[in-house]
Coordinates of C-alpha atoms and ligand atoms in Angstrom, one line a residue:
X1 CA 22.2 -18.3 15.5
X2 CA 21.0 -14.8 13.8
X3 CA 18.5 -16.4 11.4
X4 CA 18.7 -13.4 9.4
X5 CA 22.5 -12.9 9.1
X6 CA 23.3 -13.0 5.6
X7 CA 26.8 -14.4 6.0
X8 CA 24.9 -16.6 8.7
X9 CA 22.5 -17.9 6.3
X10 CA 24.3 -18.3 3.5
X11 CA 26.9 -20.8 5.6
X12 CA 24.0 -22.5 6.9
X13 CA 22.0 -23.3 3.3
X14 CA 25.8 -23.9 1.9
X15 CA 26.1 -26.6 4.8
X16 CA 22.7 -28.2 3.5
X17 CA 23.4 -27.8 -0.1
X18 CA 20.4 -25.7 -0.8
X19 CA 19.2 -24.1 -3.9
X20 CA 17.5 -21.0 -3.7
X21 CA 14.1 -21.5 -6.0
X22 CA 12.5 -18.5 -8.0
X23 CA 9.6 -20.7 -9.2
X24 CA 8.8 -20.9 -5.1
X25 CA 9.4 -17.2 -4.6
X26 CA 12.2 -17.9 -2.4
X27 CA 13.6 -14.3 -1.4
X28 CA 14.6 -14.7 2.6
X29 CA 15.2 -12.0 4.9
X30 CA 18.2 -10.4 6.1
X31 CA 17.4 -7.5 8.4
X32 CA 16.3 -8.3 11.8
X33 CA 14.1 -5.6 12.2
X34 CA 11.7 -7.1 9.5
X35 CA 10.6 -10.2 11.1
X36 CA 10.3 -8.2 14.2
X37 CA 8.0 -5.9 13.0
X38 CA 5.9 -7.6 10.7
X39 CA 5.6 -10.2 14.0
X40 CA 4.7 -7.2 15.9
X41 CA 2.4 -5.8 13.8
X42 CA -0.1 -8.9 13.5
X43 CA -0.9 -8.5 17.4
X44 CA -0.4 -12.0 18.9
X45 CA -0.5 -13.3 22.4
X46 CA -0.7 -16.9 23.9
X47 CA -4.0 -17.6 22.3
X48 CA -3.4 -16.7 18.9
X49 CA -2.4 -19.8 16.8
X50 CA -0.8 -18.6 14.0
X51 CA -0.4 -20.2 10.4
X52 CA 2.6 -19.5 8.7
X53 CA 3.1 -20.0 5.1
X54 CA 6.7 -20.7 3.7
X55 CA 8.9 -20.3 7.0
X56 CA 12.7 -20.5 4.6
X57 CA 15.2 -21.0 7.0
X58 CA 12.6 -19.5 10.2
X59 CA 13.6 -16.2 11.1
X60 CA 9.5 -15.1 11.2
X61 CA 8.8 -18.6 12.7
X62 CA 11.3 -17.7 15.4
X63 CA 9.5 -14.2 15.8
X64 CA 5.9 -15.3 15.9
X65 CA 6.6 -18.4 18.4
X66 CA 7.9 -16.0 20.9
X67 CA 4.7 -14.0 20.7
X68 CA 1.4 -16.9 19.9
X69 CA 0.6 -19.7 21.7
X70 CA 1.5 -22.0 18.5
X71 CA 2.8 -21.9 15.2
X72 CA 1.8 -23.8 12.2
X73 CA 4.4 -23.3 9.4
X74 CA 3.9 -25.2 6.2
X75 CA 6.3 -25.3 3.7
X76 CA 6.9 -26.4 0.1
X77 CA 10.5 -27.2 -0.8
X78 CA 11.0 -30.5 1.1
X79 CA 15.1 -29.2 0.7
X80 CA 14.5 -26.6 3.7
X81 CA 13.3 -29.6 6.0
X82 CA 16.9 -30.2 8.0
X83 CA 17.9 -26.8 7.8
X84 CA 14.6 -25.7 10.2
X85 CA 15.0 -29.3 11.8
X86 CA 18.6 -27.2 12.8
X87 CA 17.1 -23.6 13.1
X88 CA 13.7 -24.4 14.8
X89 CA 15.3 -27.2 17.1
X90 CA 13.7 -26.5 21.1
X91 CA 10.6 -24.3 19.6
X92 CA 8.1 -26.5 21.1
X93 CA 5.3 -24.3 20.0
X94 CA 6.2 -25.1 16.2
X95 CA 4.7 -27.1 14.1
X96 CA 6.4 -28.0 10.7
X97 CA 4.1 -29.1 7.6
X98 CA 5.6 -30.1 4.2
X99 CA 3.1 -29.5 1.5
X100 CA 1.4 -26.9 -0.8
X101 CA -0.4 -24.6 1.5
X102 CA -2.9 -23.7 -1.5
X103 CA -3.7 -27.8 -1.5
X104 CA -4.5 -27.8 1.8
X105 CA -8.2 -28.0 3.4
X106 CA -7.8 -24.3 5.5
X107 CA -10.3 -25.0 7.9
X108 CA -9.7 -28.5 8.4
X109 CA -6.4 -27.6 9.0
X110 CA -6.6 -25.3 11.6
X111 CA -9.3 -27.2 13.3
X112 CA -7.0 -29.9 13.5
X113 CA -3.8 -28.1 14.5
X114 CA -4.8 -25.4 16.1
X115 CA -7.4 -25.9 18.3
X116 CA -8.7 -23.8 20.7
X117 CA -6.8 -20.6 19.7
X118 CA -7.6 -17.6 17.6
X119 CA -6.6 -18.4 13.9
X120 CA -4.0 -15.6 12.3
X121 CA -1.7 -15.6 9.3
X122 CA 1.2 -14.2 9.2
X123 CA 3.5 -14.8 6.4
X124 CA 6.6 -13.3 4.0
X125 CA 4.4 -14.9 1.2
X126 CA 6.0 -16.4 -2.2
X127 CA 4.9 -13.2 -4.6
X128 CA 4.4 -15.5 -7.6
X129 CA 0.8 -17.0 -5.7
X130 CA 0.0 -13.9 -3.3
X131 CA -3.4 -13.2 -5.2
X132 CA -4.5 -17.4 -5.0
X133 CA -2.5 -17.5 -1.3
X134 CA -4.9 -14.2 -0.1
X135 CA -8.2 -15.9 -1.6
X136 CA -7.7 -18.6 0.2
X137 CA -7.1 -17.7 3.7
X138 CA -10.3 -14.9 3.0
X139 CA -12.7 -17.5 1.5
X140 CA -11.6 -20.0 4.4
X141 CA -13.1 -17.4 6.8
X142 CA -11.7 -18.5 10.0
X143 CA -8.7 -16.2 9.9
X144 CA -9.1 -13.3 12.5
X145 CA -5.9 -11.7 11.1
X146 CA -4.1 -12.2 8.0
X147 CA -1.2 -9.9 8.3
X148 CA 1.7 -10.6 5.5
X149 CA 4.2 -9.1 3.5
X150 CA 3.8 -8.8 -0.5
X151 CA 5.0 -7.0 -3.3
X152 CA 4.1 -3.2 -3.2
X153 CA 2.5 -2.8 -5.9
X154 CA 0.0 -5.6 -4.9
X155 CA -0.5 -4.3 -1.9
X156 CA -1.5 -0.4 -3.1
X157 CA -4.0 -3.0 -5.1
X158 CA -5.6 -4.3 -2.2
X159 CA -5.7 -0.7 0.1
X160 CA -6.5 2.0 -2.8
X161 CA -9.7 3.9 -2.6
X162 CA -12.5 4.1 -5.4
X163 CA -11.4 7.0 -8.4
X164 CA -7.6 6.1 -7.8
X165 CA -6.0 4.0 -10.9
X166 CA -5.1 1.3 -8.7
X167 CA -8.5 0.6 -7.6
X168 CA -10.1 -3.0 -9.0
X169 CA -12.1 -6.0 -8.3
X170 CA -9.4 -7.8 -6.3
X171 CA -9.2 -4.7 -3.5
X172 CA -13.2 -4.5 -4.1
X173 CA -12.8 -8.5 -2.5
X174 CA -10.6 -7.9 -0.1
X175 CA -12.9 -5.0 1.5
X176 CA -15.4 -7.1 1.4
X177 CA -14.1 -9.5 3.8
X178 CA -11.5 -7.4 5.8
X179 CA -10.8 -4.0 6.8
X180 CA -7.3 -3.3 5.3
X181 CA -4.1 -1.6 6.3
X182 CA -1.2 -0.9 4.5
X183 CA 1.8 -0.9 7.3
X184 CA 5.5 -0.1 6.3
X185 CA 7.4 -1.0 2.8
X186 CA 10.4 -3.4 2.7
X187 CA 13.5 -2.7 0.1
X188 CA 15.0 -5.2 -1.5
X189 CA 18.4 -4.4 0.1
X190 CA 16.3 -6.6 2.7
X191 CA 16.4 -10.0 1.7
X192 CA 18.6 -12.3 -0.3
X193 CA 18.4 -13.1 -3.3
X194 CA 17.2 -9.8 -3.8
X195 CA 14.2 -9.3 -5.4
X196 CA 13.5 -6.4 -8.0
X197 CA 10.6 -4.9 -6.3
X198 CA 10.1 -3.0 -3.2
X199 CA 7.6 -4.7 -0.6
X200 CA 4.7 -4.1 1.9
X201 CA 3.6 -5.4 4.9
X202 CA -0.5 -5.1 4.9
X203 CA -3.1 -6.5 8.0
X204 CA -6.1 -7.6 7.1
X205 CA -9.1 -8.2 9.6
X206 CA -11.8 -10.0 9.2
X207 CA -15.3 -8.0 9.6
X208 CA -17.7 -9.2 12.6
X209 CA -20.3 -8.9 9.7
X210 CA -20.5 -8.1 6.2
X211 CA -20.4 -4.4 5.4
X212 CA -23.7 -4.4 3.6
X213 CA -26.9 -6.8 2.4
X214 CA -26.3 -8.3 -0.5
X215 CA -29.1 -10.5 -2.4
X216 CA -26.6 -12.3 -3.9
X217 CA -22.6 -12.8 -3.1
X218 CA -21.4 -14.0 -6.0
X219 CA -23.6 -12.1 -8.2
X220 CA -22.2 -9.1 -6.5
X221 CA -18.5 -10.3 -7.8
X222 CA -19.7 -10.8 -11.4
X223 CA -21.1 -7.3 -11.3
X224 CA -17.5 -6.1 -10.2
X225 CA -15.5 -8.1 -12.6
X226 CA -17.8 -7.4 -15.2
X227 CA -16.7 -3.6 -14.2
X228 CA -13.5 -4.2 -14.5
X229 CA -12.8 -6.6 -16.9
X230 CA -13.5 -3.3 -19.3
X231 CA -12.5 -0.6 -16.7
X232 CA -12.2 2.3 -19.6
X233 CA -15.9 1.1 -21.0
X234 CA -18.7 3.0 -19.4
X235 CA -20.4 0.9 -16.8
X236 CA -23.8 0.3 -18.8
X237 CA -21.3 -1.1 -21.6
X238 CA -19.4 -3.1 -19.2
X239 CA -22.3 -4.6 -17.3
X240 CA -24.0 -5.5 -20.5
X241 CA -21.1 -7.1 -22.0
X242 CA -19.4 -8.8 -19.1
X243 CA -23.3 -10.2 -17.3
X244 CA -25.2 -11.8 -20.8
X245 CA -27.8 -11.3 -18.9
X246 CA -29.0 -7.5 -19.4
X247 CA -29.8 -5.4 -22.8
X248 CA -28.2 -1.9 -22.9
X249 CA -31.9 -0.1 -21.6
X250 CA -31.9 -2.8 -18.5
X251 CA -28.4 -2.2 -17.6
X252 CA -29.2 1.6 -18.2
X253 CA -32.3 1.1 -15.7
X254 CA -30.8 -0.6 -13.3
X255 CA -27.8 2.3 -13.0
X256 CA -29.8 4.6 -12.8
X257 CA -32.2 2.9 -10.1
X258 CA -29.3 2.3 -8.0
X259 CA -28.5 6.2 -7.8
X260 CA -25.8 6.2 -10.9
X261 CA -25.2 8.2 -14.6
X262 CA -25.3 5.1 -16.8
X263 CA -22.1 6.8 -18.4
X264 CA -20.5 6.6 -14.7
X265 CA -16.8 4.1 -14.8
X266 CA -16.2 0.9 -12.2
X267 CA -13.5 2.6 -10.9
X268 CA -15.7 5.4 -9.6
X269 CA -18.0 3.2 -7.8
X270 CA -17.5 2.1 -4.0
X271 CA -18.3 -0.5 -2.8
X272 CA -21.8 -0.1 -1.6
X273 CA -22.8 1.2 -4.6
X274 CA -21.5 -2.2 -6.6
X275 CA -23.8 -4.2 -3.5
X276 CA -26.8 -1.7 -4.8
X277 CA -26.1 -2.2 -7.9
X278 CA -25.9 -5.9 -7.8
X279 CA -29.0 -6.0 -5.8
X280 CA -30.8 -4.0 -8.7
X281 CA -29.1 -6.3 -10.8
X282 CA -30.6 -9.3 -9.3
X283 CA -34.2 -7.9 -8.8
X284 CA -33.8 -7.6 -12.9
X285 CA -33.0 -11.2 -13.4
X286 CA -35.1 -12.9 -10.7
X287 CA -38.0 -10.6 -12.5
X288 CA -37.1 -12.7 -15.9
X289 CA -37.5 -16.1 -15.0
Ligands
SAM1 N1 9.7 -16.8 5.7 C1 11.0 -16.7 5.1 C2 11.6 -15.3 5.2 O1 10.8 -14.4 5.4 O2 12.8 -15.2 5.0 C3 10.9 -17.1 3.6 C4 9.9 -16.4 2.7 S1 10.0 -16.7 1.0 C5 9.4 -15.1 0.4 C6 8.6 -17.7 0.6 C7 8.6 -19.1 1.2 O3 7.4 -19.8 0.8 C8 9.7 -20.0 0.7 O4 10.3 -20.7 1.7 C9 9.1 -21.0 -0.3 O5 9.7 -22.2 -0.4 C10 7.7 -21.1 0.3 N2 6.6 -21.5 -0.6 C11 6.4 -21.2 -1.9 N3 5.2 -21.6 -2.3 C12 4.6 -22.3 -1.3 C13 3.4 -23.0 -1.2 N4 2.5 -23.1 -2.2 N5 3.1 -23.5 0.0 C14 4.0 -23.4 1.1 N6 5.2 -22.8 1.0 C15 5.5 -22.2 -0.2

């Protein structure tokens, strides 16, 4: 069975009496060469153990158990259970889960299912959780690879560089755990229902080590939310009103100390600047208590 034939598809989900959900981001794919390529692009081999969030009716399942050593696909709507018990039937090297994937323990879970192999995601993720999905698998930090498709516009997010209107906090994160590559874009012609936006395939690998010392991680993300909570607010402004913690003159100081015009913008700011600035930042406070 083509598990991406529309007519194919639509038959087989008739045949279960399935309901395509939009609350659960259900837009499946219809054009082979998708599930192909974005199973081509996240480099697997027999010791990759790859988790797979929201596997539909399995035409990327299919694609990544022909390439890793084993899949673990976990998926929400309990409805799609007997149409992958039918489609994935003879994959020995699948595991189905049904469950919320952003409930789950990630390391746990990969420990426990996949043991041995390299951890990778690969996914078509539901769009309406891609920036809670993406958090996850990077804070979980046993991913080697997370490559998955997402909405375009998300995607140009995560890969734009400083001084580009797209550039923000949530790319700023991203770098920090991954180097980033934005692959090949998906039309909506491409999946069924369709959905209104075109889409991206990205790969994201995990750095050996962090790009720079940091005094502080999670200082260092309050320092860039702070910048871009206000983005069109100089940065002085922003980091005085978005930390608590520093007058005007210390946030002025610490700008400057760090190499930066106090009137300089977050969105002109890279991110080794941001882990200098942080650091600055922190040297301030630590000096108060
Ligand atoms: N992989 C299929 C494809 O490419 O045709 C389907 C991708 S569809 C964009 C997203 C899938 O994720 C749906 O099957 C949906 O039910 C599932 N899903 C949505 N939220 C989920 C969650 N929190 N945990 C696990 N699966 C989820």
């Amino acid at each position: 069975m083509d598990l991406t034939d529309y007519n194919e598809i639509r038959a087989l989900l008739a045949r279960h009496g399935f309901r395509f959900s939009k609350s659960l981001g259900q837009n499946f794919l219809t054009a082979a060469w998708v599930p192909e390529r974005i199973a081509e692009a996240a480099g697997l081999d027999e010791q990759t153990g790859v988790l797979e969030v929201g596997p539909g009716v399995g035409c990327l399942t299919e694609q990544l158990s022909l390439r890793a050593g084993k899949v673990l696909a976990v998926e929400l709507d309990k409805a799609l259970k007997p149409v992958l018990a039918e489609t994935l039937r003879g994959r020995d090297n699948v595991e189905l889960l049904f469950g919320d994937v952003l409930k789950q323990d990630l390391p746990a879970l990969v420990k426990e299912k996949l043991p041995g192999l390299r951890p990778a995601v690969c996914a078509n993720l539901p769009y309406n959780v891609t920036t809670p999905l993406l958090t996850a698998f990077l804070e979980a930090g046993c991913f080697e690879t997370v490559t998955v498709m997402i909405q375009r516009e998300v995607a140009r997010r995560i890969c734009a560089p400083a001084g580009t209107a797209d550039y923000g906090a949530f790319g700023l994160f991203v770098q920090w755990h991954c180097e980033r590559s934005l692959l090949f874009d998906v039309p909506p012609s491409c999946f069924v229902p369709r959905p209104k936006v075109t889409s991206s395939v990205i790969r994201l690998t995990k750095r050996g080590e962090k790009p720079f010392a940091v005094e502080d991680e999670q200082l260092l993300f309050r320092v860039i939310r702070a910048a871009f909570n206000q983005r069109r607010k100089t940065l002085s402004n922003a980091l005085t009103a978005g930390l608590g913690e520093l007058s005007k003159e210390q946030a002025e100081a610490v700008l400057q100390n760090s190499g930066f015009d106090p009137r300089i913008r977050g969105e002109a700011v890279e991110l080794e600047g941001f882990v200098k600035i942080s650091n600055k930042v922190f040297a301030e406070i630590s000096a108060k208590k």
